[in-house]
PDB file of C-alpha atoms and ligand atoms in Angstrom:
ATOM      1  CA  MET A   1      -1.690  62.760-139.884  1.00 89.00           C
ATOM      2  CA  LYS A   2      -2.093  64.266-136.377  1.00 93.00           C
ATOM      3  CA  GLU A   3      -2.474  67.731-136.699  1.00 96.00           C
ATOM      4  CA  PHE A   4      -3.309  69.841-139.881  1.00 97.00           C
ATOM      5  CA  LEU A   5      -2.425  73.130-140.758  1.00 97.00           C
ATOM      6  CA  TYR A   6       0.220  73.663-143.398  1.00 97.00           C
ATOM      7  CA  ALA A   7       0.285  71.887-146.585  1.00 96.00           C
ATOM      8  CA  SER A   8       3.565  69.917-145.608  1.00 95.00           C
ATOM      9  CA  HIS A   9       1.196  67.711-143.311  1.00 96.00           C
ATOM     10  CA  LEU A  10      -0.508  66.340-145.926  1.00 96.00           C
ATOM     11  CA  GLY A  11       2.219  64.644-147.235  1.00 93.00           C
ATOM     12  CA  ASP A  12       3.543  64.456-151.625  1.00 94.00           C
ATOM     13  CA  LEU A  13       0.575  66.173-152.771  1.00 95.00           C
ATOM     14  CA  ASN A  14       0.576  65.110-156.454  1.00 95.00           C
ATOM     15  CA  THR A  15      -0.644  61.658-154.432  1.00 96.00           C
ATOM     16  CA  ALA A  16      -3.296  64.210-152.483  1.00 97.00           C
ATOM     17  CA  LEU A  17      -4.691  65.222-155.913  1.00 97.00           C
ATOM     18  CA  LEU A  18      -5.122  61.681-157.238  1.00 98.00           C
ATOM     19  CA  GLU A  19      -6.635  60.854-154.029  1.00 98.00           C
ATOM     20  CA  ALA A  20      -9.260  64.068-154.189  1.00 98.00           C
ATOM     21  CA  ALA A  21      -9.800  62.741-157.786  1.00 98.00           C
ATOM     22  CA  GLU A  22     -10.596  59.471-156.260  1.00 98.00           C
ATOM     23  CA  ILE A  23     -13.008  60.939-153.822  1.00 98.00           C
ATOM     24  CA  LYS A  24     -14.598  62.742-156.794  1.00 97.00           C
ATOM     25  CA  ARG A  25     -15.232  59.681-158.750  1.00 98.00           C
ATOM     26  CA  ASP A  26     -16.630  58.079-155.294  1.00 98.00           C
ATOM     27  CA  ARG A  27     -17.192  60.127-152.306  1.00 97.00           C
ATOM     28  CA  TYR A  28     -18.174  56.950-150.323  1.00 98.00           C
ATOM     29  CA  ALA A  29     -15.058  54.614-151.086  1.00 97.00           C
ATOM     30  CA  TYR A  30     -13.801  55.098-147.229  1.00 98.00           C
ATOM     31  CA  GLU A  31     -17.288  55.296-145.312  1.00 98.00           C
ATOM     32  CA  HIS A  32     -15.750  52.913-143.075  1.00 97.00           C
ATOM     33  CA  LEU A  33     -12.920  54.669-141.699  1.00 98.00           C
ATOM     34  CA  GLY A  34     -15.185  57.137-139.284  1.00 98.00           C
ATOM     35  CA  HIS A  35     -17.499  53.910-138.560  1.00 97.00           C
ATOM     36  CA  HIS A  36     -18.222  55.145-134.086  1.00 97.00           C
ATOM     37  CA  LYS A  37     -16.296  57.913-134.447  1.00 98.00           C
ATOM     38  CA  THR A  38     -16.903  61.627-133.648  1.00 98.00           C
ATOM     39  CA  VAL A  39     -15.348  64.411-135.154  1.00 98.00           C
ATOM     40  CA  MET A  40     -15.980  68.108-133.294  1.00 98.00           C
ATOM     41  CA  LEU A  41     -16.187  71.210-135.305  1.00 98.00           C
ATOM     42  CA  VAL A  42     -15.540  74.259-133.378  1.00 97.00           C
ATOM     43  CA  PHE A  43     -16.208  77.697-134.600  1.00 97.00           C
ATOM     44  CA  PHE A  44     -15.189  80.856-133.000  1.00 96.00           C
ATOM     45  CA  ASN A  45     -15.822  82.186-136.062  1.00 96.00           C
ATOM     46  CA  ASN A  46     -18.741  82.679-139.411  1.00 95.00           C
ATOM     47  CA  SER A  47     -18.508  80.229-141.902  1.00 97.00           C
ATOM     48  CA  LEU A  48     -21.232  78.953-144.580  1.00 98.00           C
ATOM     49  CA  ARG A  49     -18.507  76.482-147.051  1.00 98.00           C
ATOM     50  CA  THR A  50     -16.425  75.431-144.178  1.00 98.00           C
ATOM     51  CA  ARG A  51     -19.462  74.476-142.008  1.00 98.00           C
ATOM     52  CA  LEU A  52     -21.297  72.702-144.880  1.00 98.00           C
ATOM     53  CA  SER A  53     -17.971  70.737-146.735  1.00 98.00           C
ATOM     54  CA  THR A  54     -16.706  69.363-143.504  1.00 98.00           C
ATOM     55  CA  GLN A  55     -19.634  68.107-142.443  1.00 98.00           C
ATOM     56  CA  LYS A  56     -20.590  66.569-145.803  1.00 98.00           C
ATOM     57  CA  ALA A  57     -17.331  65.249-145.590  1.00 98.00           C
ATOM     58  CA  ALA A  58     -17.168  63.908-142.377  1.00 98.00           C
ATOM     59  CA  ARG A  59     -20.302  61.884-143.418  1.00 98.00           C
ATOM     60  CA  ASN A  60     -18.375  60.701-146.361  1.00 98.00           C
ATOM     61  CA  LEU A  61     -16.454  59.259-144.134  1.00 98.00           C
ATOM     62  CA  GLY A  62     -18.888  57.413-141.980  1.00 98.00           C
ATOM     63  CA  LEU A  63     -18.021  59.939-139.381  1.00 98.00           C
ATOM     64  CA  ASP A  64     -20.987  61.333-136.387  1.00 98.00           C
ATOM     65  CA  VAL A  65     -20.708  64.990-136.434  1.00 98.00           C
ATOM     66  CA  VAL A  66     -20.562  67.627-133.577  1.00 97.00           C
ATOM     67  CA  VAL A  67     -20.822  71.687-134.417  1.00 97.00           C
ATOM     68  CA  LEU A  68     -19.671  73.925-131.640  1.00 96.00           C
ATOM     69  CA  ASP A  69     -20.481  77.611-132.218  1.00 94.00           C
ATOM     70  CA  VAL A  70     -18.396  79.174-129.452  1.00 92.00           C
ATOM     71  CA  ASN A  71     -19.864  82.186-129.355  1.00 83.00           C
ATOM     72  CA  GLN A  72     -23.982  81.386-129.855  1.00 88.00           C
ATOM     73  CA  GLY A  73     -24.749  79.507-127.127  1.00 85.00           C
ATOM     74  CA  ALA A  74     -21.723  78.011-125.300  1.00 89.00           C
ATOM     75  CA  TRP A  75     -20.222  80.331-122.800  1.00 92.00           C
ATOM     76  CA  LYS A  76     -17.724  82.992-123.639  1.00 91.00           C
ATOM     77  CA  LEU A  77     -14.197  81.949-123.433  1.00 93.00           C
ATOM     78  CA  GLU A  78     -10.759  83.583-121.945  1.00 94.00           C
ATOM     79  CA  THR A  79      -8.268  82.247-124.312  1.00 92.00           C
ATOM     80  CA  GLU A  80      -4.977  83.431-121.949  1.00 91.00           C
ATOM     81  CA  ARG A  81      -3.472  82.616-118.963  1.00 91.00           C
ATOM     82  CA  GLY A  82      -3.093  84.919-115.892  1.00 95.00           C
ATOM     83  CA  VAL A  83      -6.006  86.856-116.813  1.00 96.00           C
ATOM     84  CA  VAL A  84      -8.179  87.534-113.601  1.00 97.00           C
ATOM     85  CA  MET A  85     -11.676  86.417-115.138  1.00 97.00           C
ATOM     86  CA  ASN A  86     -13.667  88.858-113.461  1.00 97.00           C
ATOM     87  CA  GLY A  87     -15.158  90.278-117.042  1.00 96.00           C
ATOM     88  CA  ASP A  88     -17.532  88.495-119.005  1.00 94.00           C
ATOM     89  CA  LYS A  89     -15.869  85.611-119.866  1.00 94.00           C
ATOM     90  CA  SER A  90     -17.136  82.350-118.258  1.00 94.00           C
ATOM     91  CA  GLU A  91     -14.495  79.529-119.099  1.00 95.00           C
ATOM     92  CA  HIS A  92     -11.013  79.045-119.600  1.00 96.00           C
ATOM     93  CA  LEU A  93     -10.125  77.134-122.985  1.00 95.00           C
ATOM     94  CA  LEU A  94      -7.518  75.374-120.905  1.00 96.00           C
ATOM     95  CA  GLU A  95     -10.648  73.374-118.976  1.00 96.00           C
ATOM     96  CA  ALA A  96     -12.678  73.596-121.973  1.00 96.00           C
ATOM     97  CA  ILE A  97     -10.484  71.903-124.506  1.00 96.00           C
ATOM     98  CA  PRO A  98     -10.253  68.873-123.087  1.00 96.00           C
ATOM     99  CA  VAL A  99     -14.360  68.678-121.773  1.00 96.00           C
ATOM    100  CA  MET A 100     -14.561  69.354-125.458  1.00 94.00           C
ATOM    101  CA  THR A 101     -12.175  66.272-126.755  1.00 93.00           C
ATOM    102  CA  SER A 102     -14.459  63.889-124.372  1.00 96.00           C
ATOM    103  CA  PHE A 103     -16.479  63.557-126.445  1.00 97.00           C
ATOM    104  CA  CYS A 104     -14.965  63.245-129.588  1.00 98.00           C
ATOM    105  CA  ASP A 105     -12.136  61.594-132.006  1.00 98.00           C
ATOM    106  CA  LEU A 106     -10.351  64.586-133.637  1.00 97.00           C
ATOM    107  CA  ILE A 107     -11.532  68.281-133.617  1.00 98.00           C
ATOM    108  CA  GLY A 108     -11.543  71.050-136.193  1.00 98.00           C
ATOM    109  CA  VAL A 109     -11.130  74.419-134.989  1.00 98.00           C
ATOM    110  CA  ARG A 110     -12.008  78.123-136.898  1.00 98.00           C
ATOM    111  CA  THR A 111     -10.058  80.952-134.862  1.00 97.00           C
ATOM    112  CA  PHE A 112      -9.503  84.246-137.169  1.00 98.00           C
ATOM    113  CA  ALA A 113      -6.341  85.795-136.004  1.00 98.00           C
ATOM    114  CA  GLY A 114      -7.080  88.941-133.807  1.00 97.00           C
ATOM    115  CA  LEU A 115      -5.103  91.346-135.883  1.00 98.00           C
ATOM    116  CA  THR A 116      -3.786  93.687-133.145  1.00 97.00           C
ATOM    117  CA  ASP A 117      -0.855  91.351-132.045  1.00 96.00           C
ATOM    118  CA  ARG A 118       1.160  89.580-135.014  1.00 97.00           C
ATOM    119  CA  ALA A 119       2.818  87.436-132.569  1.00 96.00           C
ATOM    120  CA  ALA A 120       0.170  85.902-130.761  1.00 95.00           C
ATOM    121  CA  ASP A 121      -1.419  85.365-134.846  1.00 97.00           C
ATOM    122  CA  TYR A 122       1.440  84.021-136.317  1.00 97.00           C
ATOM    123  CA  GLU A 123       2.164  81.432-133.270  1.00 96.00           C
ATOM    124  CA  GLU A 124      -1.235  80.241-133.882  1.00 97.00           C
ATOM    125  CA  ARG A 125      -1.508  80.681-129.749  1.00 94.00           C
ATOM    126  CA  ILE A 126      -5.271  79.239-129.792  1.00 95.00           C
ATOM    127  CA  LEU A 127      -4.869  76.166-132.157  1.00 96.00           C
ATOM    128  CA  ASN A 128      -1.635  75.550-130.948  1.00 96.00           C
ATOM    129  CA  GLN A 129      -3.748  75.156-127.370  1.00 96.00           C
ATOM    130  CA  PHE A 130      -6.186  72.598-128.942  1.00 97.00           C
ATOM    131  CA  ILE A 131      -3.429  70.664-130.381  1.00 96.00           C
ATOM    132  CA  LYS A 132      -1.371  70.715-127.072  1.00 95.00           C
ATOM    133  CA  TYR A 133      -4.000  70.143-124.808  1.00 95.00           C
ATOM    134  CA  SER A 134      -6.258  67.917-126.431  1.00 94.00           C
ATOM    135  CA  GLY A 135      -4.830  64.771-126.926  1.00 94.00           C
ATOM    136  CA  LYS A 136      -6.719  64.823-130.406  1.00 96.00           C
ATOM    137  CA  PRO A 137      -6.248  65.177-134.156  1.00 97.00           C
ATOM    138  CA  VAL A 138      -6.362  68.784-134.681  1.00 98.00           C
ATOM    139  CA  PHE A 139      -7.185  70.128-138.130  1.00 98.00           C
ATOM    140  CA  SER A 140      -7.568  73.872-138.967  1.00 98.00           C
ATOM    141  CA  MET A 141     -10.680  74.902-140.442  1.00 98.00           C
ATOM    142  CA  GLU A 142      -9.097  78.603-140.875  1.00 98.00           C
ATOM    143  CA  SER A 143      -6.807  79.961-138.160  1.00 98.00           C
ATOM    144  CA  ALA A 144      -4.975  83.032-137.990  1.00 98.00           C
ATOM    145  CA  THR A 145      -2.521  82.470-140.528  1.00 98.00           C
ATOM    146  CA  ALA A 146      -3.692  79.525-143.134  1.00 98.00           C
ATOM    147  CA  HIS A 147      -6.377  78.395-144.306  1.00 98.00           C
ATOM    148  CA  PRO A 148      -4.902  75.006-145.769  1.00 98.00           C
ATOM    149  CA  LEU A 149      -8.733  73.172-146.853  1.00 98.00           C
ATOM    150  CA  GLN A 150      -9.421  76.016-148.672  1.00 98.00           C
ATOM    151  CA  GLY A 151      -5.874  76.052-150.317  1.00 98.00           C
ATOM    152  CA  PHE A 152      -5.788  72.226-150.704  1.00 98.00           C
ATOM    153  CA  ALA A 153      -8.933  73.214-152.716  1.00 98.00           C
ATOM    154  CA  ASP A 154      -7.837  76.089-154.752  1.00 98.00           C
ATOM    155  CA  LEU A 155      -4.937  73.511-155.573  1.00 98.00           C
ATOM    156  CA  ILE A 156      -7.928  70.819-157.230  1.00 98.00           C
ATOM    157  CA  THR A 157      -9.529  73.052-158.559  1.00 98.00           C
ATOM    158  CA  ILE A 158      -6.861  74.537-160.507  1.00 98.00           C
ATOM    159  CA  GLU A 159      -5.646  70.831-161.650  1.00 97.00           C
ATOM    160  CA  GLU A 160      -9.348  70.132-162.782  1.00 98.00           C
ATOM    161  CA  TYR A 161      -9.249  73.711-165.254  1.00 98.00           C
ATOM    162  CA  ARG A 162      -5.249  73.809-166.299  1.00 97.00           C
ATOM    163  CA  THR A 163      -4.963  73.382-169.784  1.00 97.00           C
ATOM    164  CA  SER A 164      -1.601  74.441-170.056  1.00 96.00           C
ATOM    165  CA  LYS A 165       1.657  72.352-168.158  1.00 95.00           C
ATOM    166  CA  ARG A 166       2.876  75.219-166.135  1.00 97.00           C
ATOM    167  CA  PRO A 167      -0.362  77.769-166.132  1.00 98.00           C
ATOM    168  CA  LYS A 168       0.231  81.418-164.723  1.00 98.00           C
ATOM    169  CA  VAL A 169      -1.424  82.358-161.698  1.00 98.00           C
ATOM    170  CA  VAL A 170      -1.895  85.278-160.735  1.00 98.00           C
ATOM    171  CA  LEU A 171      -2.594  86.109-156.456  1.00 98.00           C
ATOM    172  CA  THR A 172      -4.281  89.685-156.386  1.00 98.00           C
ATOM    173  CA  TRP A 173      -4.829  91.734-153.542  1.00 98.00           C
ATOM    174  CA  ALA A 174      -8.512  93.861-153.629  1.00 98.00           C
ATOM    175  CA  PRO A 175      -9.869  96.555-151.812  1.00 98.00           C
ATOM    176  CA  HIS A 176     -12.517  95.942-148.946  1.00 98.00           C
ATOM    177  CA  PRO A 177     -14.103  97.953-146.216  1.00 97.00           C
ATOM    178  CA  LYS A 178     -12.421  95.835-142.956  1.00 97.00           C
ATOM    179  CA  ALA A 179      -9.360  94.957-141.873  1.00 98.00           C
ATOM    180  CA  LEU A 180      -8.905  91.114-142.559  1.00 98.00           C
ATOM    181  CA  PRO A 181      -6.709  87.877-142.180  1.00 98.00           C
ATOM    182  CA  GLN A 182      -4.363  86.771-144.258  1.00 98.00           C
ATOM    183  CA  ALA A 183      -4.981  83.439-143.509  1.00 98.00           C
ATOM    184  CA  VAL A 184      -6.434  82.955-147.281  1.00 98.00           C
ATOM    185  CA  PRO A 185      -3.806  84.602-149.084  1.00 98.00           C
ATOM    186  CA  ASN A 186      -1.118  82.817-147.334  1.00 98.00           C
ATOM    187  CA  SER A 187      -2.543  79.385-147.948  1.00 98.00           C
ATOM    188  CA  PHE A 188      -3.014  80.193-151.316  1.00 98.00           C
ATOM    189  CA  ALA A 189       0.307  81.343-151.846  1.00 98.00           C
ATOM    190  CA  GLU A 190       1.912  78.173-149.835  1.00 98.00           C
ATOM    191  CA  TRP A 191      -0.217  75.502-151.630  1.00 97.00           C
ATOM    192  CA  MET A 192       0.348  77.060-155.197  1.00 97.00           C
ATOM    193  CA  ARG A 193       4.040  76.882-154.367  1.00 96.00           C
ATOM    194  CA  THR A 194       3.929  73.168-154.082  1.00 92.00           C
ATOM    195  CA  GLY A 195       2.133  72.906-157.765  1.00 90.00           C
ATOM    196  CA  ASP A 196       3.155  73.048-161.560  1.00 93.00           C
ATOM    197  CA  VAL A 197       2.053  76.573-161.523  1.00 97.00           C
ATOM    198  CA  ASP A 198       3.779  80.247-162.100  1.00 98.00           C
ATOM    199  CA  LEU A 199       2.281  82.122-159.241  1.00 98.00           C
ATOM    200  CA  VAL A 200       3.101  85.968-159.414  1.00 98.00           C
ATOM    201  CA  VAL A 201       1.347  87.848-156.631  1.00 98.00           C
ATOM    202  CA  THR A 202       0.335  91.813-157.108  1.00 98.00           C
ATOM    203  CA  HIS A 203      -1.001  94.077-154.181  1.00 98.00           C
ATOM    204  CA  PRO A 204       0.147  97.870-153.119  1.00 98.00           C
ATOM    205  CA  GLU A 205       3.290  98.349-151.659  1.00 97.00           C
ATOM    206  CA  GLY A 206       2.792  97.461-148.221  1.00 97.00           C
ATOM    207  CA  TYR A 207       1.040  94.289-148.202  1.00 98.00           C
ATOM    208  CA  GLU A 208       3.981  91.803-148.783  1.00 98.00           C
ATOM    209  CA  LEU A 209       3.117  88.466-147.023  1.00 98.00           C
ATOM    210  CA  ASP A 210       4.919  86.625-144.906  1.00 98.00           C
ATOM    211  CA  PRO A 211       7.791  84.981-146.307  1.00 97.00           C
ATOM    212  CA  LEU A 212       7.039  81.480-144.916  1.00 97.00           C
ATOM    213  CA  PHE A 213       4.240  81.032-147.244  1.00 98.00           C
ATOM    214  CA  VAL A 214       4.809  83.182-150.223  1.00 97.00           C
ATOM    215  CA  GLY A 215       8.481  81.992-150.560  1.00 96.00           C
ATOM    216  CA  ASP A 216      10.443  83.271-153.712  1.00 94.00           C
ATOM    217  CA  ALA A 217       6.983  84.033-155.508  1.00 97.00           C
ATOM    218  CA  LYS A 218       7.684  87.142-157.990  1.00 97.00           C
ATOM    219  CA  VAL A 219       5.910  89.614-156.687  1.00 98.00           C
ATOM    220  CA  GLU A 220       4.705  92.758-159.102  1.00 98.00           C
ATOM    221  CA  TYR A 221       2.984  95.892-157.696  1.00 98.00           C
ATOM    222  CA  ASP A 222       1.511  97.396-160.967  1.00 98.00           C
ATOM    223  CA  GLN A 223      -1.566  94.692-161.089  1.00 98.00           C
ATOM    224  CA  MET A 224      -2.126  95.135-164.763  1.00 98.00           C
ATOM    225  CA  LYS A 225       1.031  93.691-165.746  1.00 98.00           C
ATOM    226  CA  ALA A 226       1.125  91.060-163.309  1.00 98.00           C
ATOM    227  CA  PHE A 227      -2.479  90.098-164.631  1.00 98.00           C
ATOM    228  CA  GLU A 228      -0.676  90.039-168.715  1.00 98.00           C
ATOM    229  CA  GLY A 229      -0.976  86.623-169.756  1.00 98.00           C
ATOM    230  CA  ALA A 230      -2.294  84.936-166.541  1.00 98.00           C
ATOM    231  CA  ASP A 231      -4.704  81.352-166.894  1.00 98.00           C
ATOM    232  CA  PHE A 232      -5.595  81.832-163.382  1.00 98.00           C
ATOM    233  CA  VAL A 233      -6.634  85.244-161.668  1.00 98.00           C
ATOM    234  CA  TYR A 234      -7.418  84.467-157.414  1.00 99.00           C
ATOM    235  CA  ALA A 235      -8.691  87.778-155.940  1.00 98.00           C
ATOM    236  CA  LYS A 236      -8.591  88.403-152.328  1.00 98.00           C
ATOM    237  CA  ASN A 237      -8.095  91.525-149.844  1.00 98.00           C
ATOM    238  CA  TRP A 238      -6.100  91.225-146.367  1.00 98.00           C
ATOM    239  CA  SER A 239      -4.802  93.436-143.942  1.00 98.00           C
ATOM    240  CA  CYS A 240      -0.941  94.265-144.226  1.00 98.00           C
ATOM    241  CA  PRO A 241       0.682  90.929-142.836  1.00 98.00           C
ATOM    242  CA  GLY A 242       3.362  93.851-141.024  1.00 97.00           C
ATOM    243  CA  VAL A 243       6.363  91.840-142.812  1.00 96.00           C
ATOM    244  CA  THR A 244       7.924  95.264-143.800  1.00 92.00           C
ATOM    245  CA  ARG A 245       6.664  97.471-141.094  1.00 95.00           C
ATOM    246  CA  PRO A 246       5.454  95.299-137.693  1.00 95.00           C
ATOM    247  CA  GLU A 247       3.493  98.694-136.715  1.00 97.00           C
ATOM    248  CA  ASP A 248       1.371  98.157-139.617  1.00 98.00           C
ATOM    249  CA  TYR A 249       0.061  94.861-138.657  1.00 98.00           C
ATOM    250  CA  GLY A 250      -3.806  94.320-139.919  1.00 98.00           C
ATOM    251  CA  LYS A 251      -3.979  97.912-140.883  1.00 98.00           C
ATOM    252  CA  ILE A 252      -5.960  98.564-143.969  1.00 98.00           C
ATOM    253  CA  LEU A 253      -3.409 100.378-145.879  1.00 98.00           C
ATOM    254  CA  CYS A 254      -5.488 101.276-149.261  1.00 97.00           C
ATOM    255  CA  GLN A 255      -8.381 101.541-150.233  1.00 96.00           C
ATOM    256  CA  ASP A 256      -7.864 102.059-154.303  1.00 98.00           C
ATOM    257  CA  PRO A 257     -10.994 100.954-156.092  1.00 98.00           C
ATOM    258  CA  SER A 258      -8.654 100.946-159.041  1.00 98.00           C
ATOM    259  CA  TRP A 259      -8.074  97.248-157.542  1.00 98.00           C
ATOM    260  CA  THR A 260     -11.314  95.797-157.759  1.00 98.00           C
ATOM    261  CA  VAL A 261     -11.086  93.227-160.666  1.00 98.00           C
ATOM    262  CA  SER A 262     -13.282  94.087-163.320  1.00 98.00           C
ATOM    263  CA  ALA A 263     -13.301  93.595-167.267  1.00 98.00           C
ATOM    264  CA  ARG A 264     -10.391  96.115-167.602  1.00 98.00           C
ATOM    265  CA  GLN A 265      -8.201  93.998-166.157  1.00 98.00           C
ATOM    266  CA  MET A 266      -9.360  90.917-167.108  1.00 98.00           C
ATOM    267  CA  ALA A 267      -9.148  91.889-170.955  1.00 98.00           C
ATOM    268  CA  VAL A 268      -4.681  91.238-170.568  1.00 98.00           C
ATOM    269  CA  THR A 269      -4.906  88.020-168.931  1.00 98.00           C
ATOM    270  CA  ASN A 270      -5.286  84.469-171.432  1.00 98.00           C
ATOM    271  CA  ASP A 271      -8.984  84.682-170.943  1.00 98.00           C
ATOM    272  CA  ALA A 272      -8.093  83.610-167.323  1.00 98.00           C
ATOM    273  CA  HIS A 273     -10.410  81.964-165.016  1.00 98.00           C
ATOM    274  CA  PHE A 274     -11.664  83.511-161.988  1.00 98.00           C
ATOM    275  CA  MET A 275     -11.371  82.587-158.302  1.00 98.00           C
ATOM    276  CA  HIS A 276     -12.073  83.909-155.210  1.00 98.00           C
ATOM    277  CA  CYS A 277     -12.881  81.719-151.634  1.00 98.00           C
ATOM    278  CA  LEU A 278     -15.963  83.287-150.713  1.00 98.00           C
ATOM    279  CA  PRO A 279     -17.567  85.062-149.296  1.00 98.00           C
ATOM    280  CA  VAL A 280     -16.622  87.730-151.625  1.00 98.00           C
ATOM    281  CA  ARG A 281     -18.268  91.753-151.670  1.00 98.00           C
ATOM    282  CA  ARG A 282     -19.029  92.225-154.937  1.00 98.00           C
ATOM    283  CA  ASN A 283     -18.277  95.495-156.841  1.00 98.00           C
ATOM    284  CA  VAL A 284     -15.813  96.313-154.046  1.00 98.00           C
ATOM    285  CA  VAL A 285     -13.492  93.028-154.379  1.00 98.00           C
ATOM    286  CA  VAL A 286     -14.997  92.026-158.361  1.00 98.00           C
ATOM    287  CA  THR A 287     -17.150  93.311-160.334  1.00 98.00           C
ATOM    288  CA  ASP A 288     -21.106  91.411-161.181  1.00 98.00           C
ATOM    289  CA  ASP A 289     -19.792  91.547-165.112  1.00 98.00           C
ATOM    290  CA  VAL A 290     -16.621  88.976-163.404  1.00 98.00           C
ATOM    291  CA  ILE A 291     -17.514  87.226-161.163  1.00 98.00           C
ATOM    292  CA  GLU A 292     -20.830  85.970-163.342  1.00 98.00           C
ATOM    293  CA  SER A 293     -19.042  85.075-166.321  1.00 98.00           C
ATOM    294  CA  PRO A 294     -18.418  81.800-167.943  1.00 98.00           C
ATOM    295  CA  ARG A 295     -14.654  81.710-166.880  1.00 98.00           C
ATOM    296  CA  SER A 296     -15.467  82.346-163.548  1.00 98.00           C
ATOM    297  CA  LEU A 297     -15.138  78.907-160.758  1.00 98.00           C
ATOM    298  CA  VAL A 298     -16.476  80.211-157.569  1.00 98.00           C
ATOM    299  CA  ILE A 299     -19.049  77.585-157.411  1.00 98.00           C
ATOM    300  CA  PRO A 300     -16.833  74.525-158.583  1.00 98.00           C
ATOM    301  CA  GLU A 301     -13.950  75.900-156.281  1.00 98.00           C
ATOM    302  CA  ALA A 302     -16.265  76.512-153.572  1.00 98.00           C
ATOM    303  CA  ALA A 303     -17.819  72.546-154.163  1.00 98.00           C
ATOM    304  CA  ASN A 304     -14.190  71.308-153.909  1.00 98.00           C
ATOM    305  CA  ARG A 305     -14.319  72.077-150.201  1.00 98.00           C
ATOM    306  CA  GLU A 306     -15.862  68.657-149.466  1.00 98.00           C
ATOM    307  CA  ILE A 307     -13.221  67.105-151.571  1.00 98.00           C
ATOM    308  CA  SER A 308     -10.294  68.747-149.526  1.00 98.00           C
ATOM    309  CA  ALA A 309     -11.870  67.901-146.347  1.00 98.00           C
ATOM    310  CA  THR A 310     -12.671  64.391-147.336  1.00 98.00           C
ATOM    311  CA  VAL A 311      -9.040  63.876-148.200  1.00 98.00           C
ATOM    312  CA  VAL A 312      -7.420  65.488-145.343  1.00 98.00           C
ATOM    313  CA  LEU A 313     -10.158  63.596-142.936  1.00 98.00           C
ATOM    314  CA  LYS A 314      -9.148  60.358-144.429  1.00 98.00           C
ATOM    315  CA  HIS A 315      -5.500  60.999-143.689  1.00 97.00           C
ATOM    316  CA  MET A 316      -6.483  61.896-139.910  1.00 97.00           C
ATOM    317  CA  LEU A 317      -8.606  58.699-139.047  1.00 97.00           C
ATOM    318  CA  LEU A 318      -6.103  56.220-141.079  1.00 96.00           C
ATOM    319  CA  GLY A 319      -3.656  57.875-138.549  1.00 93.00           C
ATOM    320  CA  MET A 320      -5.732  56.836-135.755  1.00 89.00           C
ATOM    321  CA  LYS A 321      -5.827  53.308-136.639  1.00 70.00           C
TER     322      LYS A 321
HETATM  323  N1  LIG B 401     -14.120  80.043-147.904  1.00 57.78           N
HETATM  324  C1  LIG B 401     -14.503  80.025-146.831  1.00 57.78           C
HETATM  325  O1  LIG B 401     -13.568  79.487-145.720  1.00 57.78           O
HETATM  326  O2  LIG B 401     -16.060  79.989-146.384  1.00 57.78           O
HETATM  327  P1  LIG B 401     -16.645  80.056-145.243  1.00 57.78           P
HETATM  328  O3  LIG B 401     -15.564  81.461-144.613  1.00 57.78           O
HETATM  329  O4  LIG B 401     -18.248  80.239-145.302  1.00 57.78           O
HETATM  330  O5  LIG B 401     -16.134  78.629-144.404  1.00 57.78           O
END
């Protein structure tokens, strides 16, 4: 595997789930693969889970790890070609990428959506420059449109906790004071569509996700109706994806607090598990009682980020042989 951005890059996901279970039984089973190899983790944006879990996964595989926080200690990077660089950005990505990759064998990149230019975000302009100019395998640690390590961890978590052959999984929009990217809900929908689940997406009108990710999943604008009989509820805020009105791309269209996931909605589910990728704003996205309830999976879900990253890095290392 030379790049990892979408679910399809990992190949057969039933096999990947078996690999995840194997890694969970023995995290160091493939420790030899990374011997004398280095992974560089480049963060353009903040992270807690991705930073920790990907480093742990790399060490499970015997890799050396270098972490670079682009905006803390490195030179500020220009990412667009043709810009007269007489502002605060001292270095261009086109020099920085080959320099970074001189010191590693594979590279992970976190680069969030700018949320002002839909075309630039959905073309993955920054991540694709790493793919084009690094000459090394590149994996996403959350890019403008996708968070595949999270999507895979979510799939693993649902596989572990499902009690029915085809559970009902609800992806629900929830309010947030800031405009957030669509990467997590995009990947959640994409990875769920590969699994044996009934996916229902619920959000206020205007928040329709890109069909590239959501496909023909059922959309229900009535949140209470969507929650009826759900086995898993996955909450996430996202800003307007600009599918129906491109001029609204990246905007906050709704802050209706009735969309906050609370006991009221959970009461109509099939005693659903609650999921969220974290970090989460309590009592904005979800109430304290729901996230703290025994049905909440937010901690095992986060812990599974180590497992998803170990499987993905294993595939990348095997692809380099
Ligand atoms: N879920 C997730 O990616 O968390 P971080 O942003 O803390 O890495």
